[in-house]
mmCIF file of C-alpha atoms in Angstrom:
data_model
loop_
_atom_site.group_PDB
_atom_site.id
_atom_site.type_symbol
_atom_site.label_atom_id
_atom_site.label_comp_id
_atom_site.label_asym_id
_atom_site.label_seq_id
_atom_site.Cartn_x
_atom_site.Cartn_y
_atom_site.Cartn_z
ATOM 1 C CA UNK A 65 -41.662 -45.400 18.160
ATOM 2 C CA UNK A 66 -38.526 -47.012 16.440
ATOM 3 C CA UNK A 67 -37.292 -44.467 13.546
ATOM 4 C CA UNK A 68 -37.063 -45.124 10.222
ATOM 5 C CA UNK A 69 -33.307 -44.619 9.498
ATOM 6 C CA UNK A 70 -30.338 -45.313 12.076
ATOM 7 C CA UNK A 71 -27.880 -43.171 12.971
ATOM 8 C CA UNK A 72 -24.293 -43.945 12.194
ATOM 9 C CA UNK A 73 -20.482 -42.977 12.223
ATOM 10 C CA UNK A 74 -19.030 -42.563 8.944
ATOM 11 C CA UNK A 75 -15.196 -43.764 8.909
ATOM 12 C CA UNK A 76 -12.390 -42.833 6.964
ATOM 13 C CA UNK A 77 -13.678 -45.125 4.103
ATOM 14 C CA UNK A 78 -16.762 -43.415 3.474
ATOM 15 C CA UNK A 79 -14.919 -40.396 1.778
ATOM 16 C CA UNK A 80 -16.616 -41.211 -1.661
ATOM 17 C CA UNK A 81 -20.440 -40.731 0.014
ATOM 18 C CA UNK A 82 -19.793 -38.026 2.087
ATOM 19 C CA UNK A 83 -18.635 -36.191 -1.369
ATOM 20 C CA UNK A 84 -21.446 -37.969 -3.351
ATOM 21 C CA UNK A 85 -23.894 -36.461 -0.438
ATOM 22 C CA UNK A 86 -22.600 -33.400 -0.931
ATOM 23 C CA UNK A 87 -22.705 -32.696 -4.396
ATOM 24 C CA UNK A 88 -26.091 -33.974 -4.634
ATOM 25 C CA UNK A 89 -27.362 -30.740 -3.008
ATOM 26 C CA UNK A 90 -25.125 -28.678 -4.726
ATOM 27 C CA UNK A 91 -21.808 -28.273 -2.313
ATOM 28 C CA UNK A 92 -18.880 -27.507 -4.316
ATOM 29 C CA UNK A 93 -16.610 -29.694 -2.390
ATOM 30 C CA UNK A 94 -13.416 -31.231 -3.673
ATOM 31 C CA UNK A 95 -12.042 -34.745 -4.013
ATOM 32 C CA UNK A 96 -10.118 -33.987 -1.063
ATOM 33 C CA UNK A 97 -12.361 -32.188 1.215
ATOM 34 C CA UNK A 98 -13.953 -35.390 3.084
ATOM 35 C CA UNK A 99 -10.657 -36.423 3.764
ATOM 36 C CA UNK A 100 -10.036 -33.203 5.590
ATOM 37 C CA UNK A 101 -13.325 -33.279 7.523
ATOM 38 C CA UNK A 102 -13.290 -36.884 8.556
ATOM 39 C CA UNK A 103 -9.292 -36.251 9.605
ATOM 40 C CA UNK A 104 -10.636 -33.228 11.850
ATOM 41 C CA UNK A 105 -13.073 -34.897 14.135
ATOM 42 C CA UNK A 106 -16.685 -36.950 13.628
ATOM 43 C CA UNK A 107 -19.007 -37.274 10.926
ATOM 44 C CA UNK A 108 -22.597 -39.197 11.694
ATOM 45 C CA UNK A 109 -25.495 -39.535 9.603
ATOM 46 C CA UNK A 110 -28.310 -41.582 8.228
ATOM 47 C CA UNK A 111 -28.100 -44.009 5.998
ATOM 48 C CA UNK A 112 -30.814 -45.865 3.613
ATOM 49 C CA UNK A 113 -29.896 -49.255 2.450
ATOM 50 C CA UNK A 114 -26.749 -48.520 2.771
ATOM 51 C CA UNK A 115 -26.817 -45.312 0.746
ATOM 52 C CA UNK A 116 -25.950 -42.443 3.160
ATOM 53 C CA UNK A 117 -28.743 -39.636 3.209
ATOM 54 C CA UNK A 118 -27.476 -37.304 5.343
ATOM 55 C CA UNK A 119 -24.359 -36.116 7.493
ATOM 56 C CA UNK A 120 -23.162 -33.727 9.496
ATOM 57 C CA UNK A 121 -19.624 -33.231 11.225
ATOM 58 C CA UNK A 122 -18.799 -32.578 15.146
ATOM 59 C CA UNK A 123 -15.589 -30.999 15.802
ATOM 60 C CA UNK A 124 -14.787 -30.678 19.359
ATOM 61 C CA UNK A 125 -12.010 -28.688 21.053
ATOM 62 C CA UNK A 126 -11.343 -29.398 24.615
ATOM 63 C CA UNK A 127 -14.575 -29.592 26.746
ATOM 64 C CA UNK A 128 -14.921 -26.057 26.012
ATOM 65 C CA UNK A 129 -16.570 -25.596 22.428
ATOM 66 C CA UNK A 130 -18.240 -27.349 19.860
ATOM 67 C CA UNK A 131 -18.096 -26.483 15.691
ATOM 68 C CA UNK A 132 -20.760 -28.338 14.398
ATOM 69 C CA UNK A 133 -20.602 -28.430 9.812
ATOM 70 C CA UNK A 134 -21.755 -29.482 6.945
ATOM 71 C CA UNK A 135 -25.034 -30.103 7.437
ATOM 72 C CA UNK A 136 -26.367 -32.395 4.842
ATOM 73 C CA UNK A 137 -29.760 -33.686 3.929
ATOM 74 C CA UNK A 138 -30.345 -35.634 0.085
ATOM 75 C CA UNK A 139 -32.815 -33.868 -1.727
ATOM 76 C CA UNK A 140 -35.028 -36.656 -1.890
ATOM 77 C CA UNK A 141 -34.750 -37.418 2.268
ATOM 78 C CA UNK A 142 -35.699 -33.288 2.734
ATOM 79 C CA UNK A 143 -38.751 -32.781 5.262
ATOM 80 C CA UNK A 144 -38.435 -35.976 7.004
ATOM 81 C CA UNK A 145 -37.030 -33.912 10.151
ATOM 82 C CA UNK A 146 -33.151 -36.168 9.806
ATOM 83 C CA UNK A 147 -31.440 -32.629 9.897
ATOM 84 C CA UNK A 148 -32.887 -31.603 13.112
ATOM 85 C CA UNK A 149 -32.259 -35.160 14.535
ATOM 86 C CA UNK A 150 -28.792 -35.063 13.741
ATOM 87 C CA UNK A 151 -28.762 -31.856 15.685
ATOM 88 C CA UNK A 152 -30.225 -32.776 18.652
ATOM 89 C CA UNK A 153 -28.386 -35.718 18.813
ATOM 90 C CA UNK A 154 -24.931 -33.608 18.781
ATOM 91 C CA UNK A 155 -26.527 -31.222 21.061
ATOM 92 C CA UNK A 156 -26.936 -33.766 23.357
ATOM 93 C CA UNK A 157 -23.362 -34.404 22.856
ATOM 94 C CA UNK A 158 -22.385 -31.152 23.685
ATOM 95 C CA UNK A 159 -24.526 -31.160 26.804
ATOM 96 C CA UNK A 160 -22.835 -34.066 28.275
ATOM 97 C CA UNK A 161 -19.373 -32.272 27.535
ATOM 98 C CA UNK A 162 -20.099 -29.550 29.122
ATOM 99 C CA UNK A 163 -19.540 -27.556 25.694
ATOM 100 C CA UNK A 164 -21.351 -24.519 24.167
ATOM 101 C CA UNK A 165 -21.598 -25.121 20.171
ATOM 102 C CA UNK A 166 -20.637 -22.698 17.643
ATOM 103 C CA UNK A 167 -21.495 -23.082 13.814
ATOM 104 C CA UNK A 168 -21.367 -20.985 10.409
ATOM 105 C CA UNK A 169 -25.062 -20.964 9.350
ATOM 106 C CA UNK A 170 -25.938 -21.277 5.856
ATOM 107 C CA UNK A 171 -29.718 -19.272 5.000
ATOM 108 C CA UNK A 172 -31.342 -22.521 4.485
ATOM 109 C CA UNK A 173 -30.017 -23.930 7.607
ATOM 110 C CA UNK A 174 -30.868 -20.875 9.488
ATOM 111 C CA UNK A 175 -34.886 -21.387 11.111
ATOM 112 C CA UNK A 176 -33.322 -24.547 12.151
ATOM 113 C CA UNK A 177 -30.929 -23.270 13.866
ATOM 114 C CA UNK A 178 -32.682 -20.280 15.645
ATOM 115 C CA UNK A 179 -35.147 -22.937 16.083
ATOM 116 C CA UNK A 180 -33.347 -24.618 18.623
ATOM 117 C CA UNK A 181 -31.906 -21.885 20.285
ATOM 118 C CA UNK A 182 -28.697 -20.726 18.625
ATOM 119 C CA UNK A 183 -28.199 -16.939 18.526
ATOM 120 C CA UNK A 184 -26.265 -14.802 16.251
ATOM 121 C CA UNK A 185 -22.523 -13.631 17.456
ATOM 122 C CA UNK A 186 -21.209 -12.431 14.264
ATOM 123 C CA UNK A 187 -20.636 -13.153 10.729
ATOM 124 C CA UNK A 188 -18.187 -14.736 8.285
ATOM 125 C CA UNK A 189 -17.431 -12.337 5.050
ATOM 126 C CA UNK A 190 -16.032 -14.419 2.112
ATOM 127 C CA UNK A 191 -13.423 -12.919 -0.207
ATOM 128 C CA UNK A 192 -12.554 -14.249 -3.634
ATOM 129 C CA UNK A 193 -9.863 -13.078 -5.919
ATOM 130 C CA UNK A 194 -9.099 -14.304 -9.117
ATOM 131 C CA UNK A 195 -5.574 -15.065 -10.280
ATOM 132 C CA UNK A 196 -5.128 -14.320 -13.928
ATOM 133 C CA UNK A 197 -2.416 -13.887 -16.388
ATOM 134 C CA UNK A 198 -3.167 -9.491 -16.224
ATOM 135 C CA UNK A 199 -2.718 -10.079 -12.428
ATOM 136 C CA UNK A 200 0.152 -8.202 -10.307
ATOM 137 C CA UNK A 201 2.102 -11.354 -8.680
ATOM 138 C CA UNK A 202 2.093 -11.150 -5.248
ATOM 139 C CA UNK A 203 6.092 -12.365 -4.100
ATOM 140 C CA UNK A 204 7.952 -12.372 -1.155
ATOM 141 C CA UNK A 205 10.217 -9.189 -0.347
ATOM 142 C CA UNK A 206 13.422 -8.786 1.267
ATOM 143 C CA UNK A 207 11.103 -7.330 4.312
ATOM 144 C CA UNK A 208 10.302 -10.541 4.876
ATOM 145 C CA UNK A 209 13.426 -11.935 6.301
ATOM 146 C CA UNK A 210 11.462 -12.778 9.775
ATOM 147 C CA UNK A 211 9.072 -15.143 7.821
ATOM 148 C CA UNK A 212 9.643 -18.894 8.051
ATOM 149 C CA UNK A 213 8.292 -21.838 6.950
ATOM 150 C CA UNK A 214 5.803 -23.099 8.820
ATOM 151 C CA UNK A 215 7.576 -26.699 9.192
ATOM 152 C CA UNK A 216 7.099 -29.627 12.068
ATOM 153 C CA UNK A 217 9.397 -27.728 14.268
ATOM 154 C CA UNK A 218 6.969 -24.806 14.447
ATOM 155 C CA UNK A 219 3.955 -26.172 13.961
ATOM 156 C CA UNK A 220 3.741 -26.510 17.768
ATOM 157 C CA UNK A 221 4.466 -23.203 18.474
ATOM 158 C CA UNK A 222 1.516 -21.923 15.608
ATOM 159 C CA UNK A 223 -1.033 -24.656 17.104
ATOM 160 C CA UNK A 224 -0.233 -22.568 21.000
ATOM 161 C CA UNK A 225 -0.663 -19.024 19.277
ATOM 162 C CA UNK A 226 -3.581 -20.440 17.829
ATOM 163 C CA UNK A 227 -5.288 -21.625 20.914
ATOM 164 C CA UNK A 228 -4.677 -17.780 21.976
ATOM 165 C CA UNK A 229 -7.111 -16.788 19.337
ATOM 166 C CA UNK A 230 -8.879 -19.303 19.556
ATOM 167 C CA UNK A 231 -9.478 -19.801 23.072
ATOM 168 C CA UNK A 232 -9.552 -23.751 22.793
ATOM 169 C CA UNK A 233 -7.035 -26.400 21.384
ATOM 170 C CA UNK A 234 -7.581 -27.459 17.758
ATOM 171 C CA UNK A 235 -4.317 -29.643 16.961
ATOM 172 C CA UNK A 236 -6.702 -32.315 15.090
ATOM 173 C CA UNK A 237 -8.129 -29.841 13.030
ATOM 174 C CA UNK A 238 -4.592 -27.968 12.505
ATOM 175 C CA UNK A 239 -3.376 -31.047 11.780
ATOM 176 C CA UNK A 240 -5.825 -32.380 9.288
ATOM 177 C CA UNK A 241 -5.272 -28.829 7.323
ATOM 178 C CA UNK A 242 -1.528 -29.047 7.539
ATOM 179 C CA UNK A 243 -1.853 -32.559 5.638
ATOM 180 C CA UNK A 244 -3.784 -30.828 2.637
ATOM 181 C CA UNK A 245 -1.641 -27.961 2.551
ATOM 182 C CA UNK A 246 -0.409 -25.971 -0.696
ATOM 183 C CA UNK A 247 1.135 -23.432 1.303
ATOM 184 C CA UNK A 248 2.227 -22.403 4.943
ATOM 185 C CA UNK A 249 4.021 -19.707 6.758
ATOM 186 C CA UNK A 250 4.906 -17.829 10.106
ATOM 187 C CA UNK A 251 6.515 -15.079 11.523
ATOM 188 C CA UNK A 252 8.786 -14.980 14.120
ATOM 189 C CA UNK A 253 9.736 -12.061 16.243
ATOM 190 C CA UNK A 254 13.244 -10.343 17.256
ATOM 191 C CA UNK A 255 13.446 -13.078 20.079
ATOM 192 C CA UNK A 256 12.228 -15.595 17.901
ATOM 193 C CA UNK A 257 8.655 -16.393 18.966
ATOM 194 C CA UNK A 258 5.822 -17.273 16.558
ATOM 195 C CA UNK A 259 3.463 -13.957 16.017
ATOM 196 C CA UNK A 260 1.582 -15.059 13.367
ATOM 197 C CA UNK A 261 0.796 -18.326 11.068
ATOM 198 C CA UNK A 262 -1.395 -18.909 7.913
ATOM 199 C CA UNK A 263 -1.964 -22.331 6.048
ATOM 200 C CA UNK A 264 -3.122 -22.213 1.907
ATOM 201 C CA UNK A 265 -5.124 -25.850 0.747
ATOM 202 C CA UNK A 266 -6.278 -25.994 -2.411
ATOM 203 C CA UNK A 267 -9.934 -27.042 -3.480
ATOM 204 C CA UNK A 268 -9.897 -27.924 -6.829
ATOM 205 C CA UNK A 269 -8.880 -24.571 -8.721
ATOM 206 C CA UNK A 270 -9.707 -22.502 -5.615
ATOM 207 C CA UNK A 271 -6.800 -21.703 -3.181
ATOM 208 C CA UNK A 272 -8.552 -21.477 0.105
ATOM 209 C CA UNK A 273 -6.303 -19.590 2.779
ATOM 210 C CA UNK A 274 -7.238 -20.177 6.621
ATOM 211 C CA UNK A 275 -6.898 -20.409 9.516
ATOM 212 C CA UNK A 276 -4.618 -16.847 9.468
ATOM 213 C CA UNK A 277 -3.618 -15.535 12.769
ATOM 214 C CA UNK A 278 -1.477 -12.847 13.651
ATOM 215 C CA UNK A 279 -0.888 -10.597 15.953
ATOM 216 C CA UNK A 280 -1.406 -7.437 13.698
ATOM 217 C CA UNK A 281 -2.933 -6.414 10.644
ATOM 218 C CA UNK A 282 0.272 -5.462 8.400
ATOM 219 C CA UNK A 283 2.025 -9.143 9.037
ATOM 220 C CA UNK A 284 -1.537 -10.753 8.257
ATOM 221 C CA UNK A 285 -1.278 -9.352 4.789
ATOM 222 C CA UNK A 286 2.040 -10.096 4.372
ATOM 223 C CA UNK A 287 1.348 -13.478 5.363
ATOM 224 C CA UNK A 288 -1.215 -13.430 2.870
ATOM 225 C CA UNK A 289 0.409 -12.469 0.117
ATOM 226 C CA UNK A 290 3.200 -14.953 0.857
ATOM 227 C CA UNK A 291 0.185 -17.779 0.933
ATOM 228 C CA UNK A 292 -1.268 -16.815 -2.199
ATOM 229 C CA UNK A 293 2.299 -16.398 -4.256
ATOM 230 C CA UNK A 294 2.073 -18.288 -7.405
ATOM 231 C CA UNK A 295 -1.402 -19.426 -7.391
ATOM 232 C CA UNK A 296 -3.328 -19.302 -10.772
ATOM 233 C CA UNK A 297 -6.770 -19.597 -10.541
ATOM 234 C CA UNK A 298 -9.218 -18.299 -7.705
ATOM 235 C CA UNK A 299 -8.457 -17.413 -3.997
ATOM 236 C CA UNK A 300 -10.889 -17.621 -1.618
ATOM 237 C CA UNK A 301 -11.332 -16.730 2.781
ATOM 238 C CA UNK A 302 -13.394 -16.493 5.182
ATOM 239 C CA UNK A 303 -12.745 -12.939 7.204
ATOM 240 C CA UNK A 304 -14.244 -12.607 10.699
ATOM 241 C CA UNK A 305 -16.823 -9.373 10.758
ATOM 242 C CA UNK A 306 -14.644 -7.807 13.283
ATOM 243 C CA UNK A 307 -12.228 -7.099 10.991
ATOM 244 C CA UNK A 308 -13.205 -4.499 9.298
ATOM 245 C CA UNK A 309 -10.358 -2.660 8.191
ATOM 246 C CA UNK A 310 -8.298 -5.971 7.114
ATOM 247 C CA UNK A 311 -11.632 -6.292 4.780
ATOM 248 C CA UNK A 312 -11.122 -2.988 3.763
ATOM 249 C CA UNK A 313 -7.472 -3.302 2.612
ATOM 250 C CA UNK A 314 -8.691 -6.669 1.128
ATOM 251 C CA UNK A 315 -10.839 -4.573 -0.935
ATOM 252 C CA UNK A 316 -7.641 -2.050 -2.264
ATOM 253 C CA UNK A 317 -5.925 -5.947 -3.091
ATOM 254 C CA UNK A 318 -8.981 -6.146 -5.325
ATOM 255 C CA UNK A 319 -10.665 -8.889 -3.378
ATOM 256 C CA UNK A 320 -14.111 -8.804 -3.668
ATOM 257 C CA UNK A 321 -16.959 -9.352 -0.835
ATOM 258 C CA UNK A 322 -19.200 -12.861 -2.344
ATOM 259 C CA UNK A 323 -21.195 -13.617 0.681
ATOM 260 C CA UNK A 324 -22.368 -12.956 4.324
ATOM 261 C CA UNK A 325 -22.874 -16.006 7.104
ATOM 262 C CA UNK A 326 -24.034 -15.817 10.317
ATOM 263 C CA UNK A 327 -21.848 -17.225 12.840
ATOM 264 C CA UNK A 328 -24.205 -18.593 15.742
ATOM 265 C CA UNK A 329 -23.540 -19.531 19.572
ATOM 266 C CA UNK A 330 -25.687 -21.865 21.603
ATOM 267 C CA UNK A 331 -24.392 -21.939 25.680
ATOM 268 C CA UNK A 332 -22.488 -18.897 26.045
ATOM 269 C CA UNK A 333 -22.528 -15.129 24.972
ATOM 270 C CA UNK A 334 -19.648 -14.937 23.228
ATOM 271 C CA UNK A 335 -16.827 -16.814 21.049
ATOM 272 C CA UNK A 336 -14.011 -17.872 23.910
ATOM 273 C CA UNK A 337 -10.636 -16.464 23.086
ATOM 274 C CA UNK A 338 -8.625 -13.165 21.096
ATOM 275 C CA UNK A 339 -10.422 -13.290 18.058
ATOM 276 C CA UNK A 340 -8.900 -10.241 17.018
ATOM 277 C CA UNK A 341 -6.024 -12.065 16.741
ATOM 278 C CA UNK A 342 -7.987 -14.452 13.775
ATOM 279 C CA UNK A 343 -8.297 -12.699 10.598
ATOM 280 C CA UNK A 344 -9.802 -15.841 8.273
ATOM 281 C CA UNK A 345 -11.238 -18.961 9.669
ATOM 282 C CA UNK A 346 -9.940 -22.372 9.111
ATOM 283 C CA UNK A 347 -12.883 -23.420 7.527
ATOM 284 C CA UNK A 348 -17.274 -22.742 8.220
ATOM 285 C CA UNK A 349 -17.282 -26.018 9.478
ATOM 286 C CA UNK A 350 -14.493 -25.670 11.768
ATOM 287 C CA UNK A 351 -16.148 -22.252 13.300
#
């Protein structure tokens, strides 16, 4: 039985519809955000006449894991069963790989999901904080003297403490991030190795800060603070549930808890790598 609509690879041209496709079921996303997903890895989906009708994006790291994103169906294609083929088919990706596939579930996407297997692991807490003119300005101190710029020279050096937490290599996505950057910075040690990184992009008026890693709680706020320094306007991450008591001092920052997603895992118990070492993700689609 041949089906209806064909699936296809969107290219770095097709920017405009994969933000069209999104905003026509409500994702906020930026002028700039396709650019940042189709920079990161693939992005298939159907298309109608040449209008696309859905997407979703496949970021692979290694042979190990799998982030699959942005799972988009038009409104008016709903119920015709393309989500769940554009699934399968990255499944079957993934199977051929080798890879087990990780994703941040949205509620709607969620039977789906369980559907074919996926099982929760944990859960993404997002923080917002609005910047506004009554705010305390959060600045760099003189206690930051082992803080650096997170430059070209270093960026090699973050993208190898990231695979740490991690647990697989993400230079494309790193990369990708780095080239819609408002803001980055490390931390070096007394013998001059990176501890921890953080990268700031802005989406629209919302600063979104991620991936941070560090190696302890007290230099991931400072390395949040130094992200968020100057911003006007709303600030916005993505905290892993395991770490509780950076949400809690997130909290005394007056950040506030919005939401609650369910990070899922089909192929293997558990998220590879020292995710205690990740304290906001790079982005739900990234995992």
């Amino acid at each position: 039985m041949n089906e209806p609509y064909v699936l296809e690879s969107m290219n770095a041209g097709d920017g405009a519809h994969l933000l069209a496709l999104a905003r026509s079921v409500g994702c906020n996303f930026s002028e700039a955000q396709p650019d940042l997903y189709l920079g990161a890895g693939s992005v298939f989906g159907h298309r109608d006449r040449g209008k696309w009708i859905s997407c979703a994006g496949f970021y692979a790291y290694g042979q190990e894991l799998v982030s699959i994103g942005h799972l988009i169906v038009d409104p008016a294609y709903q119920g015709k069963g393309l989500g769940k083929r554009l699934m399968l088919h990255y499944l079957s990706e993934a199977e051929k790989r080798g890879s087990a596939v990780t994703l941040v579930s949205t509620k709607s996407g969620f039977p789906l999901y369980t559907s074919l297997g996926f099982q929760t692991v944990g859960y993404a807490h997002r923080f917002q904080y609005d910047v506004t003119a009554e705010s305390p300005q959060q600045e760099r101190t003189s206690g930051d003297r082992d803080m650096v710029p997170l430059n070209e020279s270093v960026l090699p050096e973050a993208i190898e403490l990231d695979r740490t937490a991690a647990g697989v290599r993400r230079e494309r996505v790193l990369h990708s991030i780095d080239r819609h950057k408002v803001s980055r910075w490390a931390v070096r040690d007394s013998s001059g190795a990176i501890q921890g990184y953080g990268f700031a992009r802005a989406k629209d008026d919302i600063l979104i800060v991620g991936p941070l890693v560090s190696t302890d709680e007290d230099m991931a706020i400072r390395l949040l603070k130094a992200l968020i320094a100057g911003w006007q306007g709303r600030i916005q991450l993505d905290v892993p549930g395991t770490q509780a008591s950076f949400q809690e001092r997130l909290c005394g920052l007056d950040f506030r808890e919005t939401s609650v997603s369910p990070q899922m895992l089909l192929g293997a118990s558990s998220l590879p790598g020292r995710r205690e070492l990740l304290f906001a993700l790079a982005d739900p689609a990234f995992g």
